[in-house]
Structure formats: C-alpha cells, structure tokens
C-alpha cells in the first residue's frame, strides 16, 4: 500500500503531503500518519508546510467510518481528528498550509489551524458543509471559526454552510493568500523560510500565549 502522506525535508522545512489518491480524508490511518510525520518534523525541522495532492487538500473526516457499522471507530476517529487539529493549531513550529485544492468540512477547519494559509487559484470549493448534511459543528470547530474567520462571514460560513471560491475564502479568513497552482509550493516554502528567520522559542511562546487557553479548553472538554 502506498504511503497516504509523505515527508520531505527542504532547507530545514518539513513538507508533509497528504495523498490517499482520493479525497485525502482524515481517516484513522491519515490521522496517525500525519501525527507520526509531525513527530519527525518537530525533531529535525524549523518549520512545517502541510499540503495535499493536486486538486484536493482534504474532504474532511472519512464518511465511510462515520456511517459504518462500528460506532466506536467513528468516535475514536473524531477524537483523533480533534486532537490532531489542536496539535496543528498549537504546533510550536511555524505551520504554513498550502491548500492544493478543495478543502471541505474538517479540511476547511484544518486551514484554520495554520499560521499562514495559501490557496490555489481555480474553481475550488472551500467551506464548512456540516449543516447541509445534518451535522452540527464540534466545540473545536466553533472555537477555530470564532478565532480565525472574519466576523462578516462567520454566520454564512458556519450556520449557512456556504462554500467559497479561493478568492472568497481569502476574504472570509480561511486563507491568507491565493496563488497560481504552479507557484503554490515555492510560495509556501518562501513563507516558511521567512518564519525560520524569526526567533523560534519566542515564536512558540507567543503562539502558546495566543492559543494555549483555547486549545486547553477543547482538550479538557474531550477528557470530560
């Protein structure tokens, strides 16, 4: 079975690429693999770029597990996905996300965990579709939406399940920049390199000060 996510070290930048050949769903295997690659990155890199395959960043949780005949597996996947999102949001290394295409549901929440998010120009859909398929937003998702999305778009993005183009997603707060497909990787590497020039411990301390309480509240809620 080919790797569903790969690791490359480029000038002290860990490039993590999700590619399951399909929707890059955050399945139990994808969650575990990304966690393992983050362990490696934290041991040898000074910044992280997280991206997907051409045309798709992530379609969210694996619906086959959610709708499957093992309720505990679905619960475990949701818990694992929540912890992964909180790990990304609080990652002590700078995290640049290169959204290589569609980002829906948990894929869109994942964008909100990045320190800098770069989208691919094109006919892509980015957003939170949960209420359109009969699902609410989990506490971690509500927190990320409140903290990262523009208040002008918050109700549309969450309650109304609006899907945005790449340019609209930038205005809404899912992305910080949008570039042509051929420029995505190099732009992400350039941004990551600019973060490496900062003082690493100071950067991690400020991130913890900004996000630590929110992350702790989410994780404490899981334990409760």
Coordinates of C-alpha atoms in Angstrom, one line a residue:
X1 CA 0.0 0.0 0.0
X2 CA 1.5 3.4 -1.0
X3 CA 2.1 6.0 1.7
X4 CA -1.0 8.2 2.2
X5 CA 1.2 11.0 3.4
X6 CA 4.8 11.7 2.8
X7 CA 7.7 13.7 4.3
X8 CA 10.4 15.8 2.7
X9 CA 12.9 18.0 4.4
X10 CA 13.8 21.1 2.4
X11 CA 16.3 23.5 3.9
X12 CA 15.0 22.9 7.5
X13 CA 11.4 23.0 6.3
X14 CA 9.4 19.8 6.7
X15 CA 7.0 19.4 3.8
X16 CA 4.1 17.0 4.6
X17 CA 2.0 16.0 1.6
X18 CA -1.3 14.2 2.1
X19 CA -2.2 11.9 -0.8
X20 CA -4.5 9.0 -0.4
X21 CA -5.4 9.0 -4.1
X22 CA -9.0 10.1 -3.3
X23 CA -10.4 12.9 -1.1
X24 CA -7.5 13.0 1.4
X25 CA -10.0 12.1 4.1
X26 CA -8.9 12.3 7.7
X27 CA -9.3 8.6 8.2
X28 CA -7.8 6.9 11.2
X29 CA -4.8 5.9 9.1
X30 CA -4.3 9.5 7.8
X31 CA -4.6 11.0 11.3
X32 CA -2.0 8.5 12.6
X33 CA 0.3 9.1 9.7
X34 CA 0.2 12.9 9.9
X35 CA 0.9 12.7 13.7
X36 CA 3.9 10.5 13.0
X37 CA 5.2 12.9 10.4
X38 CA 4.7 15.8 12.8
X39 CA 6.8 13.9 15.4
X40 CA 9.6 13.7 12.8
X41 CA 9.2 17.4 11.9
X42 CA 9.4 18.5 15.5
X43 CA 12.7 16.5 15.9
X44 CA 14.5 17.9 12.9
X45 CA 12.8 20.8 11.2
X46 CA 12.3 24.5 12.0
X47 CA 9.0 25.0 10.1
X48 CA 6.3 22.8 8.6
X49 CA 4.4 23.0 5.3
X50 CA 1.3 20.9 5.1
X51 CA -0.3 20.3 1.7
X52 CA -2.4 17.9 -0.3
X53 CA -2.4 16.3 -3.7
X54 CA -3.1 18.4 -6.8
X55 CA -6.7 19.5 -6.8
X56 CA -7.7 18.4 -3.3
X57 CA -6.4 19.5 0.1
X58 CA -8.9 17.4 2.2
X59 CA -12.6 16.5 2.0
X60 CA -12.8 16.1 5.8
X61 CA -13.4 13.1 8.0
X62 CA -13.8 9.6 6.4
X63 CA -17.5 9.3 5.9
X64 CA -17.2 5.5 5.5
X65 CA -16.1 5.3 9.1
X66 CA -18.7 7.8 10.3
X67 CA -21.5 5.9 8.5
X68 CA -20.1 2.4 9.1
X69 CA -21.3 -0.3 11.5
X70 CA -18.7 0.4 14.2
X71 CA -19.8 3.4 16.3
X72 CA -16.7 3.2 18.5
X73 CA -14.5 3.5 15.4
X74 CA -16.3 6.7 14.4
X75 CA -16.0 8.1 17.9
X76 CA -12.3 7.3 18.0
X77 CA -11.7 8.9 14.6
X78 CA -13.5 12.1 15.7
X79 CA -11.4 12.3 18.9
X80 CA -8.2 11.6 17.0
X81 CA -9.1 14.3 14.4
X82 CA -9.9 16.8 17.1
X83 CA -6.6 16.2 18.9
X84 CA -4.7 16.4 15.6
X85 CA -6.3 19.8 14.8
X86 CA -5.4 21.1 18.2
X87 CA -1.9 19.8 17.8
X88 CA -1.6 21.7 14.5
X89 CA -3.1 24.8 16.0
X90 CA -0.6 24.8 18.8
X91 CA 2.4 23.4 16.9
X92 CA 5.5 25.1 18.3
X93 CA 7.0 25.3 14.8
X94 CA 5.6 27.7 12.3
X95 CA 2.9 26.0 10.2
X96 CA 2.3 27.0 6.6
X97 CA -0.7 25.4 4.9
X98 CA -0.6 25.1 1.1
X99 CA -4.2 24.3 0.1
X100 CA -3.8 22.4 -3.1
X101 CA -7.5 22.4 -4.0
X102 CA -10.8 21.7 -2.4
X103 CA -11.0 22.0 1.4
X104 CA -14.3 20.9 2.9
X105 CA -15.5 20.2 6.5
X106 CA -12.5 19.1 8.5
X107 CA -10.4 20.0 5.6
X108 CA -11.5 23.6 6.0
X109 CA -11.1 23.5 9.7
X110 CA -7.6 22.3 9.1
X111 CA -6.9 25.5 7.1
X112 CA -7.9 27.5 10.2
X113 CA -5.1 25.8 12.2
X114 CA -2.3 27.2 10.0
X115 CA -0.2 30.3 10.9
X116 CA -0.3 31.2 7.2
X117 CA -2.6 29.6 4.6
X118 CA -2.0 29.8 0.9
X119 CA -4.7 28.7 -1.5
X120 CA -4.6 27.6 -5.1
X121 CA -6.3 29.8 -7.7
X122 CA -9.0 27.9 -9.6
X123 CA -12.5 26.5 -9.4
X124 CA -12.2 25.1 -5.9
X125 CA -14.7 24.8 -3.1
X126 CA -13.7 25.8 0.5
X127 CA -16.0 25.7 3.4
X128 CA -17.9 24.0 6.2
X129 CA -20.8 22.0 4.8
X130 CA -21.9 20.3 8.1
X131 CA -25.3 21.9 8.5
X132 CA -26.2 21.0 4.9
X133 CA -25.7 17.3 5.7
X134 CA -27.4 17.3 9.1
X135 CA -24.4 17.7 11.3
X136 CA -23.6 20.4 13.9
X137 CA -20.1 21.9 14.5
X138 CA -18.0 20.4 17.2
X139 CA -16.6 22.6 20.0
X140 CA -13.1 22.7 18.5
X141 CA -14.6 23.8 15.2
X142 CA -16.7 26.6 16.7
X143 CA -13.5 27.8 18.5
X144 CA -11.5 27.8 15.3
X145 CA -14.2 29.6 13.4
X146 CA -14.6 32.3 16.0
X147 CA -10.9 32.9 16.3
X148 CA -9.9 32.8 12.6
X149 CA -12.8 33.7 10.4
X150 CA -13.9 37.2 9.6
X151 CA -16.9 38.2 11.6
X152 CA -18.6 39.5 8.4
X153 CA -18.6 35.9 7.1
X154 CA -19.0 33.9 10.4
X155 CA -22.7 33.1 10.2
X156 CA -22.5 32.3 6.4
X157 CA -19.5 30.1 6.9
X158 CA -20.9 28.1 9.9
X159 CA -24.7 28.2 10.1
X160 CA -25.4 28.6 6.4
X161 CA -22.8 26.1 5.1
X162 CA -21.6 28.4 2.4
X163 CA -19.0 27.1 0.0
X164 CA -16.5 29.7 -1.1
X165 CA -14.2 30.1 -4.0
X166 CA -10.5 30.5 -3.3
X167 CA -10.7 34.3 -3.5
X168 CA -13.8 34.4 -1.4
X169 CA -12.2 32.1 1.1
X170 CA -9.3 34.6 1.5
X171 CA -11.7 37.4 2.3
X172 CA -13.6 35.1 4.7
X173 CA -10.5 34.2 6.6
X174 CA -9.9 30.6 5.5
X175 CA -6.8 31.7 3.5
X176 CA -4.2 34.5 3.7
X177 CA -3.2 34.4 0.0
X178 CA -4.1 32.8 -3.3
X179 CA -1.6 32.0 -6.0
X180 CA -1.5 30.1 -9.3
X181 CA -1.1 26.3 -9.0
X182 CA 2.5 26.4 -10.3
X183 CA 3.5 28.9 -7.6
X184 CA 1.9 27.1 -4.6
X185 CA 4.9 25.0 -3.4
X186 CA 7.5 27.7 -3.8
X187 CA 5.4 30.4 -2.2
X188 CA 4.8 28.1 0.8
X189 CA 8.5 27.4 1.1
X190 CA 9.3 31.1 0.9
X191 CA 6.8 32.0 3.6
X192 CA 8.1 29.1 5.8
X193 CA 11.7 30.4 5.3
X194 CA 10.6 33.8 6.4
X195 CA 9.3 32.4 9.7
X196 CA 12.5 30.4 10.2
X197 CA 14.3 33.8 10.3
X198 CA 12.4 34.6 13.5
X199 CA 13.4 33.5 17.0
X200 CA 11.9 30.0 17.3
X201 CA 11.4 29.9 21.1
X202 CA 9.9 33.4 21.1
X203 CA 7.6 32.4 18.2
X204 CA 6.4 29.3 20.0
X205 CA 5.8 31.3 23.2
X206 CA 3.7 33.9 21.6
X207 CA 1.6 31.3 19.8
X208 CA 1.1 29.5 23.1
X209 CA 0.0 32.7 24.7
X210 CA -2.5 33.4 21.9
X211 CA -3.9 29.9 21.5
X212 CA -3.0 27.9 24.5
X213 CA -6.1 28.6 26.6
X214 CA -8.5 27.8 23.8
X215 CA -6.7 24.6 23.0
X216 CA -6.6 23.5 26.6
X217 CA -10.4 24.2 26.9
X218 CA -11.1 21.9 23.9
X219 CA -8.9 19.1 25.1
X220 CA -10.3 19.4 28.7
X221 CA -13.7 19.0 27.2
X222 CA -12.7 15.8 25.5
X223 CA -11.5 14.3 28.7
X224 CA -14.7 15.3 30.5

